[in-house]
Coordinates of C-alpha atoms in Angstrom, one line a residue:
X24 CA 0.2 0.2 0.3
X25 CA 1.0 3.6 -0.6
X26 CA 0.4 6.5 1.2
X27 CA -0.9 9.8 -0.4
X28 CA -2.0 12.6 0.8
X29 CA -5.4 14.7 -0.6
X30 CA -4.9 18.4 -0.3
X31 CA -8.1 21.0 -0.3
X32 CA -6.5 25.0 -0.7
X33 CA -8.8 28.0 -1.0
X34 CA -7.7 30.2 -3.9
X35 CA -8.4 34.2 -4.5
X36 CA -7.3 35.9 -7.3
X37 CA -7.6 39.3 -7.8
X38 CA -8.9 40.2 -12.3
X39 CA -6.2 39.0 -14.4
X40 CA -3.9 37.6 -11.3
X41 CA -2.1 34.4 -11.8
X42 CA -1.8 30.7 -10.4
X43 CA 1.1 28.9 -11.5
X44 CA 1.0 25.3 -10.6
X45 CA 4.3 24.0 -11.9
X46 CA 4.7 20.2 -10.3
X47 CA 2.8 17.4 -11.9
X48 CA 0.2 15.9 -9.9
X49 CA -3.9 14.8 -10.1
X50 CA -5.4 17.9 -9.0
X51 CA -8.7 19.8 -9.8
X52 CA -9.8 23.4 -9.6
X53 CA -13.4 24.4 -9.2
X54 CA -14.3 27.9 -9.7
X55 CA -16.3 29.0 -6.9
X56 CA -17.1 32.6 -7.7
X57 CA -15.6 35.0 -11.1
X58 CA -14.3 33.5 -13.7
X59 CA -10.9 31.6 -15.0
X60 CA -8.6 30.3 -17.0
X61 CA -6.9 27.4 -16.9
X62 CA -3.8 26.3 -19.0
X63 CA -1.6 23.2 -19.1
X64 CA -0.3 21.7 -22.7
X65 CA -1.2 24.1 -24.6
X66 CA -4.8 23.5 -23.7
X67 CA -6.7 26.3 -22.6
X68 CA -10.2 25.7 -20.6
X69 CA -12.8 29.0 -19.5
X70 CA -13.9 28.5 -16.2
X71 CA -17.5 30.3 -15.4
X72 CA -18.7 29.8 -11.9
X73 CA -19.5 26.5 -10.5
X74 CA -17.6 24.8 -13.3
X75 CA -14.6 22.7 -12.7
X76 CA -11.3 21.6 -14.7
X77 CA -9.1 18.3 -14.1
X78 CA -5.6 17.8 -15.3
X79 CA -2.2 16.0 -13.7
X80 CA 0.5 18.3 -15.5
X81 CA 2.0 22.0 -14.7
X82 CA -0.7 24.8 -15.0
X83 CA -1.2 27.9 -15.0
X84 CA -4.5 29.4 -13.8
X85 CA -5.4 33.3 -15.1
X86 CA -8.1 34.7 -13.1
X87 CA -11.2 37.1 -15.4
X88 CA -11.9 40.6 -15.0
X89 CA -14.1 40.1 -12.1
X90 CA -11.3 38.1 -10.2
X91 CA -12.0 34.6 -8.6
X92 CA -12.2 32.3 -5.8
X93 CA -11.0 28.7 -7.0
X94 CA -11.1 25.6 -4.7
X95 CA -7.9 23.0 -5.5
X96 CA -7.8 19.4 -4.9
X97 CA -4.3 17.7 -4.9
X98 CA -3.4 14.4 -4.5
X99 CA 0.1 13.6 -4.1
X100 CA 2.2 10.0 -3.4
X101 CA 4.3 10.6 0.0
X102 CA 2.9 13.4 2.4
X103 CA 5.5 15.6 2.1
X104 CA 4.1 19.8 1.8
X105 CA 4.6 21.2 -1.4
X106 CA 3.6 25.4 -1.6
X107 CA 1.5 26.8 0.8
X108 CA 0.0 24.8 3.7
X109 CA -3.4 23.5 2.8
X110 CA -7.1 24.3 4.8
X111 CA -7.6 20.6 4.7
X112 CA -5.2 17.2 4.3
X113 CA -6.4 14.1 4.4
X114 CA -3.4 11.2 4.5
X115 CA -5.0 8.2 1.9
X116 CA -3.5 4.8 1.6
X117 CA -4.2 3.4 -2.0
X118 CA -3.1 0.2 -3.7
X119 CA 0.1 1.3 -5.8
X120 CA -1.0 -0.8 -8.4
X121 CA -4.2 0.2 -8.7
X122 CA -6.2 2.6 -11.2
X123 CA -7.5 5.4 -9.4
X124 CA -10.3 8.3 -10.5
X125 CA -10.2 11.7 -9.3
X126 CA -14.2 12.3 -9.3
X127 CA -15.3 15.9 -9.1
X128 CA -19.2 16.9 -8.2
X129 CA -21.8 18.9 -6.5
X130 CA -24.6 18.1 -4.5
X131 CA -27.7 19.8 -4.5
X132 CA -30.2 19.9 -1.1
X133 CA -33.7 21.7 -1.4
X134 CA -34.3 23.1 2.4
X135 CA -34.8 20.3 4.7
X136 CA -33.0 17.8 2.2
X137 CA -31.5 14.7 3.7
X138 CA -29.3 12.1 2.3
X139 CA -30.2 8.7 4.4
X140 CA -27.9 7.1 5.9
X141 CA -25.1 6.2 3.0
X142 CA -21.6 5.0 2.2
X143 CA -18.7 5.7 -1.1
X144 CA -17.0 3.7 -3.0
X145 CA -13.8 5.7 -1.7
X146 CA -12.3 9.1 0.3
X147 CA -13.0 12.5 -0.4
X148 CA -13.2 16.1 0.5
X149 CA -15.7 18.1 0.7
X150 CA -16.3 22.2 0.7
X151 CA -19.9 23.7 1.4
X152 CA -21.1 26.5 -1.3
X153 CA -24.2 27.5 0.9
X154 CA -26.7 26.5 3.5
X155 CA -25.9 24.2 6.6
X156 CA -25.3 20.4 6.6
X157 CA -24.8 18.2 9.9
X158 CA -22.7 15.6 8.9
X159 CA -23.0 12.4 11.2
X160 CA -20.5 9.5 11.1
X161 CA -19.5 6.8 13.1
X162 CA -21.8 8.5 16.0
X163 CA -20.1 11.9 16.1
X164 CA -22.4 15.0 14.7
X165 CA -20.8 18.0 13.3
X166 CA -22.2 21.5 11.6
X167 CA -20.7 23.0 8.6
X168 CA -21.4 26.6 7.4
X169 CA -20.5 27.9 4.0
X170 CA -16.7 27.9 3.0
X171 CA -16.1 24.7 5.5
X172 CA -14.4 21.4 4.8
X173 CA -14.6 17.9 5.4
X174 CA -13.6 14.6 5.4
X175 CA -15.7 11.3 4.8
X176 CA -13.4 8.3 4.5
X177 CA -16.0 6.4 2.3
X178 CA -16.5 3.2 4.0
X179 CA -18.1 5.1 7.3
X180 CA -21.8 5.6 7.1
X181 CA -22.7 8.7 6.6
X182 CA -26.0 10.7 7.2
X183 CA -26.5 14.4 6.1
X184 CA -29.1 16.4 7.0
X185 CA -29.4 19.3 5.0
X186 CA -30.6 23.1 6.2
X187 CA -34.3 23.5 6.8
X188 CA -34.4 27.4 5.9
X189 CA -32.2 27.4 2.7
X190 CA -31.2 25.1 -0.5
X191 CA -27.9 23.7 1.1
X192 CA -25.0 22.7 -1.6
X193 CA -21.4 21.4 -1.5
X194 CA -18.3 20.3 -3.9
X195 CA -16.6 17.5 -3.5
X196 CA -13.6 15.5 -4.8
X197 CA -13.3 11.4 -4.2
X198 CA -10.6 9.0 -5.3
X199 CA -12.8 6.0 -6.4

């Protein structure tokens, strides 16, 4: 088994600011607000709010005219820290002979929505976009508010209770 680190970062970029990520690792950039151009290997992807980009090589992200708030997940072998400290880190044990998928998606709940007790096929880090959510895992419960991130291991049963007052949404990246 091999040790990996899944890191979650929050980047705020002013208008036309650049985020240069010169190391190679699987990563996801999720535009929380504003817009962004992600450049890697001469390919450019233009991203609006609530859209994501995935790549594994060096890349450069350039904010649009209104700037951008970007959530970033990076998966690395080992646990050495590269660059700035992450907002949340999960240490994972993955089979070095296995093939993995780094999946990004968004989950939305109406007011009072419930994700009944369930499990996932792999671990991941989530970040709340709006609303409020109560997460129950292994007898422990915590409330998550917008901008806060949390980790779910995958096989542990999880119950999620969304805000009764407003829609709730989160973005997540899982390693499957």
